[in-house]
Short mmCIF file of C-alpha atoms in Angstrom, two decimals:
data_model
loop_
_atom_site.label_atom_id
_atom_site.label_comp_id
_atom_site.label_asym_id
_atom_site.label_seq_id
_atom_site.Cartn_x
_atom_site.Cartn_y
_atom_site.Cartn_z
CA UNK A 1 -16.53 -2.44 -21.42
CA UNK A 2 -13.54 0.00 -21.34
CA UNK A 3 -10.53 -0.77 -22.82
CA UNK A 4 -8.87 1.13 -20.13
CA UNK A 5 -9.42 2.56 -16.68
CA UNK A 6 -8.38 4.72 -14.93
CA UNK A 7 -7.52 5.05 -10.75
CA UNK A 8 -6.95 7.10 -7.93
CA UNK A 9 -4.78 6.14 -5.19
CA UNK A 10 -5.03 8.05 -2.00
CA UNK A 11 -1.97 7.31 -0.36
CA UNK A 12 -0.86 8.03 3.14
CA UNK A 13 2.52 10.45 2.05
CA UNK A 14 5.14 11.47 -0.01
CA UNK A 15 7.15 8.00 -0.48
CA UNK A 16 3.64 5.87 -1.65
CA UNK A 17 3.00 8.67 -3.74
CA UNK A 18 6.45 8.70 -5.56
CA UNK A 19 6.28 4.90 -5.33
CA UNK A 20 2.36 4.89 -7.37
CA UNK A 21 4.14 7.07 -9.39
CA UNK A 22 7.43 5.85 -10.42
CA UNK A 23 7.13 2.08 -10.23
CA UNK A 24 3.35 1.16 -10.29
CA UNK A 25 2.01 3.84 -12.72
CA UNK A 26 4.67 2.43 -15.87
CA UNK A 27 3.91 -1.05 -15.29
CA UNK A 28 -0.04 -0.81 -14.76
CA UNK A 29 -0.03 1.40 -17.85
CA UNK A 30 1.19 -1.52 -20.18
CA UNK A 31 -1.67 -2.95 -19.05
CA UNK A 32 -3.75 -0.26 -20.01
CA UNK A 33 -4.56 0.84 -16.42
CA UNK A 34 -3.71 4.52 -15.64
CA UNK A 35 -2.96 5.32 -12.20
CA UNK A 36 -2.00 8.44 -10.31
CA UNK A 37 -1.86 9.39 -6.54
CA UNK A 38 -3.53 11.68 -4.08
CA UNK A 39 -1.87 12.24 -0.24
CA UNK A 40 -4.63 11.81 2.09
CA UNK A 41 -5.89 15.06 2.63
CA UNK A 42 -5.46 17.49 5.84
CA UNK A 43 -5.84 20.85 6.04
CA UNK A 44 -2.66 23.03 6.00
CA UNK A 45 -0.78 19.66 5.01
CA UNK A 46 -0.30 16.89 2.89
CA UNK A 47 0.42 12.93 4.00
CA UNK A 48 0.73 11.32 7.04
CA UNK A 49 -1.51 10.46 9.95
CA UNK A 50 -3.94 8.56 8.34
CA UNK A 51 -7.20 8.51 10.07
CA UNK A 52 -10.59 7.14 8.25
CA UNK A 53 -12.58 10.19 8.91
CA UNK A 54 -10.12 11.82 6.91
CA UNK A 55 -9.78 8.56 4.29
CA UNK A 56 -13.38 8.31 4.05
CA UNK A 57 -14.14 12.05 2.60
CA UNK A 58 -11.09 11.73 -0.13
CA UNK A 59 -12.75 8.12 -1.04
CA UNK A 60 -16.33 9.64 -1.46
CA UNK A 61 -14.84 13.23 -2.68
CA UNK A 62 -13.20 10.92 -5.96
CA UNK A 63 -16.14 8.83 -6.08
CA UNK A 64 -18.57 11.86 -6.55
CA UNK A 65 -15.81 14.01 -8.98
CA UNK A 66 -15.94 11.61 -11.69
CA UNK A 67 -17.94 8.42 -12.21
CA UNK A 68 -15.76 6.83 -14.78
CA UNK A 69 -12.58 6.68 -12.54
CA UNK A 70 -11.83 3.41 -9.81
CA UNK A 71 -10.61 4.75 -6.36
CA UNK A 72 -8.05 2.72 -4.30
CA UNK A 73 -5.98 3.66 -1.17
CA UNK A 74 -2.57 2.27 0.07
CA UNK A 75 -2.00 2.75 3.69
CA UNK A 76 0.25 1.34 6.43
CA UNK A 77 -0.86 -1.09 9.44
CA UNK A 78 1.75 0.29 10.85
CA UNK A 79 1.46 2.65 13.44
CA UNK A 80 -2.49 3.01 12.19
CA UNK A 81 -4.99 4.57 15.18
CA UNK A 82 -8.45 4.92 13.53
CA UNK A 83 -10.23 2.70 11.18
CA UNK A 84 -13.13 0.56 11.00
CA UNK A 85 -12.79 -2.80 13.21
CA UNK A 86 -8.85 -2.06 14.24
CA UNK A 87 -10.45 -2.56 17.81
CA UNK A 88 -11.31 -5.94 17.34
CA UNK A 89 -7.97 -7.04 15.72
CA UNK A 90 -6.44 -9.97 18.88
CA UNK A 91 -3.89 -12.28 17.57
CA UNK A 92 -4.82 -12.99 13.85
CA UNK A 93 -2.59 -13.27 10.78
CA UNK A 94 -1.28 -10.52 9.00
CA UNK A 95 -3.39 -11.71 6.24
CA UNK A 96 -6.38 -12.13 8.43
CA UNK A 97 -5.64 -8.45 9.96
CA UNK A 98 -5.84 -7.02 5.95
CA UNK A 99 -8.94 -8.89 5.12
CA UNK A 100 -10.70 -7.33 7.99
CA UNK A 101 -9.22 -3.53 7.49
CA UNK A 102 -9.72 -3.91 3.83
CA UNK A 103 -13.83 -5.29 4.34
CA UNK A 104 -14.47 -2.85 7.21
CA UNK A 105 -13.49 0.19 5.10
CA UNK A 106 -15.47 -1.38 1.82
CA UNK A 107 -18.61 -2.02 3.97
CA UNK A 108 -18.33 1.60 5.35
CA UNK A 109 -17.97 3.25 1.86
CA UNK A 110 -20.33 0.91 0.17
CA UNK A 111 -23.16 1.69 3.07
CA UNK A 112 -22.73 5.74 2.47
CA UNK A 113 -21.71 5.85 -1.28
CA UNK A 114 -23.65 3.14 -2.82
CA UNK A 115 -25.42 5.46 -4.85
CA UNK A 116 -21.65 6.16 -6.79
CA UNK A 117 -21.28 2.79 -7.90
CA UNK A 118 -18.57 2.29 -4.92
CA UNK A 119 -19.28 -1.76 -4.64
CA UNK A 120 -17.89 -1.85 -7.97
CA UNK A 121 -15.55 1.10 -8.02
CA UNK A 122 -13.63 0.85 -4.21
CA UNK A 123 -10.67 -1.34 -4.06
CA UNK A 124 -9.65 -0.64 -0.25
CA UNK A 125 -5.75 -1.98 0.94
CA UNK A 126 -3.84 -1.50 3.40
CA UNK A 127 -0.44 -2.89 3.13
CA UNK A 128 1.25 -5.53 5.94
CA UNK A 129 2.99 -4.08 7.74
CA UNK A 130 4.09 -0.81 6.08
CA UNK A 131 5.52 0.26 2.61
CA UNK A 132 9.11 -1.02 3.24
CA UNK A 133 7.73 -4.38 3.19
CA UNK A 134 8.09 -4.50 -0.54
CA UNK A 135 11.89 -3.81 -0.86
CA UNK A 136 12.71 -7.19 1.29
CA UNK A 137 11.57 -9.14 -2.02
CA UNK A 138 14.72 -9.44 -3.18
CA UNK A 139 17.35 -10.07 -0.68
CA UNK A 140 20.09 -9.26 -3.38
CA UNK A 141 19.35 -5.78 -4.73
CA UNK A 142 18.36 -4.98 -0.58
CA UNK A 143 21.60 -5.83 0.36
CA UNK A 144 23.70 -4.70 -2.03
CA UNK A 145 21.80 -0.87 -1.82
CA UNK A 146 22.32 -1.57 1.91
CA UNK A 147 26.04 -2.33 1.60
CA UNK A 148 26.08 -5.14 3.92
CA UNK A 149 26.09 -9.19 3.59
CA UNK A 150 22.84 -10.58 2.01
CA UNK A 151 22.66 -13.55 4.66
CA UNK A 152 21.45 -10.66 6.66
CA UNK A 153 18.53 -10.33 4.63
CA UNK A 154 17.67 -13.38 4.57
CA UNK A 155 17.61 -14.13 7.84
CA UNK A 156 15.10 -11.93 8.44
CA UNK A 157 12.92 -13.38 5.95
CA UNK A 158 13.87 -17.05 6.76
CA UNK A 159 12.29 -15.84 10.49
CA UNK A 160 9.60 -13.51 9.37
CA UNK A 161 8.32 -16.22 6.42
CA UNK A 162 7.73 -13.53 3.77
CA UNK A 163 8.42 -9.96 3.18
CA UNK A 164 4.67 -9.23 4.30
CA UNK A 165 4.77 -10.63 7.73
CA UNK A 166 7.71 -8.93 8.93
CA UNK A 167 6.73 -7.96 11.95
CA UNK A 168 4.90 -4.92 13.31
CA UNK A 169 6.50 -3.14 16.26
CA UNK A 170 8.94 -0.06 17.22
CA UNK A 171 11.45 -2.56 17.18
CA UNK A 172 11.30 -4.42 14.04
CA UNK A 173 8.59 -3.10 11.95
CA UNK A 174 10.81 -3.41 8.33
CA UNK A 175 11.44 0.71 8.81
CA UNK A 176 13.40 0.20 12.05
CA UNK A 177 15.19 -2.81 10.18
CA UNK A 178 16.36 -0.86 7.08
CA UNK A 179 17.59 1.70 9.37
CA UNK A 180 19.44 -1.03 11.62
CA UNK A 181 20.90 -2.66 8.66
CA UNK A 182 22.11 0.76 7.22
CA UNK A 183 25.77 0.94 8.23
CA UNK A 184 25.52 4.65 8.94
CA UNK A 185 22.38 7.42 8.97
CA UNK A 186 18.98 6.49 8.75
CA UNK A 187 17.53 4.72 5.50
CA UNK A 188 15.91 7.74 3.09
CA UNK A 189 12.50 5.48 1.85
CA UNK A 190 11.82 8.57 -0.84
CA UNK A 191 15.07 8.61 -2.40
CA UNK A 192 17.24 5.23 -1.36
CA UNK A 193 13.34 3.09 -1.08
CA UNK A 194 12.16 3.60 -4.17
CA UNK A 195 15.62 3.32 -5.84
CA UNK A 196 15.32 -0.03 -4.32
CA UNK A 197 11.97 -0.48 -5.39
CA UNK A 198 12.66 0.43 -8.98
CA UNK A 199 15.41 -2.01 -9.36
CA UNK A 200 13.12 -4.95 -7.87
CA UNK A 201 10.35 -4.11 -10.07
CA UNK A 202 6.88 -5.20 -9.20
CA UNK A 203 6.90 -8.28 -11.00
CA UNK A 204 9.08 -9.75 -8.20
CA UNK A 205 6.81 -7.62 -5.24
CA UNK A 206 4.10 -9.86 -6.37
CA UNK A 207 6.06 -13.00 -6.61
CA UNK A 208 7.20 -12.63 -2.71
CA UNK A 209 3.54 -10.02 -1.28
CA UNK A 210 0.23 -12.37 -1.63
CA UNK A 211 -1.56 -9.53 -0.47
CA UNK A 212 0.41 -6.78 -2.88
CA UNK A 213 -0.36 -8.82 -5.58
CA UNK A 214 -4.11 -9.41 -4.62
CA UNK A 215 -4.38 -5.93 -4.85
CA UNK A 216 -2.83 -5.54 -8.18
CA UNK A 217 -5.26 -8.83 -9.27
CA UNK A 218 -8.29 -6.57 -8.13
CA UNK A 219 -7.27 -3.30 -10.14
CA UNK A 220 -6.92 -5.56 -13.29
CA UNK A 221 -10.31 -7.50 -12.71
CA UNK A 222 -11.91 -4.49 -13.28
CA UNK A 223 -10.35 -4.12 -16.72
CA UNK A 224 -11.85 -7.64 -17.49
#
């Protein structure tokens, strides 16, 4: 076995990528796990609109390119229109709604790239509710970025339970929140996010996201 891997995120647009980039891509490297990100591809454009049909050809184009790499995508519930079993999502839990995204998607590429090694090579997830998620794990460094009172913050995550379950809706998906809290213009996720995001390091994203840090537990089980 390797003493190092490498990965592939496909990510749905420019903030994830930065975000891979920036924050992940330092700390998985002290662990010997080299990561780098790919926007989901579309011709004449990059990021955005994530669809499966389009997820499922970067998945199986990476799988095919090299058979040394590990291929992984982060994508947002969030506003999501196509993917396998999101019509049979009712009332469950957020972490009930990721298990079934995330085993839909590794039963489709594991039925039509098998022959790539993708049961051991796919690690599918798809983040609760949406990127922005992360930054609520520490109610301190959010709020003082924000500029307003921290019991704000916590409020929301006294009523939501955890950063992952805030809630998914035009209303109060943790987007519209940032941009409610922000005392004037709309929250910048690429510049003013992953400034946040930086400062909280992922450590503390793992502490606060279960199913962040699942993910992160599944990229280094495959370093053994």
């Amino acid at each position: 076995m390797s003493d190092y891997m490498e990965v592939v995120a496909i990510v749905e647009g420019r903030t994830e990528q930065i975000f891979v980039e920036r924050v992940l891509s330092p700390y998985l490297g002290n662990k010997n796990i080299f990561i780098t990100a790919a926007q989901i591809s579309k011709p004449g454009q990059k990021g955005g609109d994530v669809k499966f049909s389009r997820a499922e050809r970067d998945i199986g184009r990476f799988l095919k390119q090299r058979p040394d790499i590990y291929v992984t995508h982060f994508f947002d519930y969030y506003g999501l229109k196509e993917w396998p079993a999101l019509d049979t999502i009712l009332n469950q839990s957020h972490t009930e709604i990721a298990q079934l995204l995330n085993n839909a998607a590794f039963a489709y590429i594991i039925q039509n790239y098998g022959d790539y090694q993708a049961q051991n090579r796919f690690i599918p997830y798809m983040a609760m509710h949406e990127f922005e998620a992360l930054l609520f794990s520490d109610e301190i460094i959010l709020a003082d970025a924000l500029g307003v009172d921290v019991g704000q913050i916590k409020a929301i995550i006294t009523a939501c339970e955890e950063p992952e379950k805030i809630n998914n809706s035009r209303e109060t998906a943790p987007s519209k929140r940032l941009n409610q809290l922000k005392l004037s213009g709309t929250f910048k996720k690429t510049t003013e996010g992953i400034s946040i995001a930086e400062q909280i390091g992922v450590e503390k994203m793992r502490q606060r996201c279960p199913l962040f840090n699942e993910w992160l537990n599944q990229l280094e089980s495959k370093l053994g």
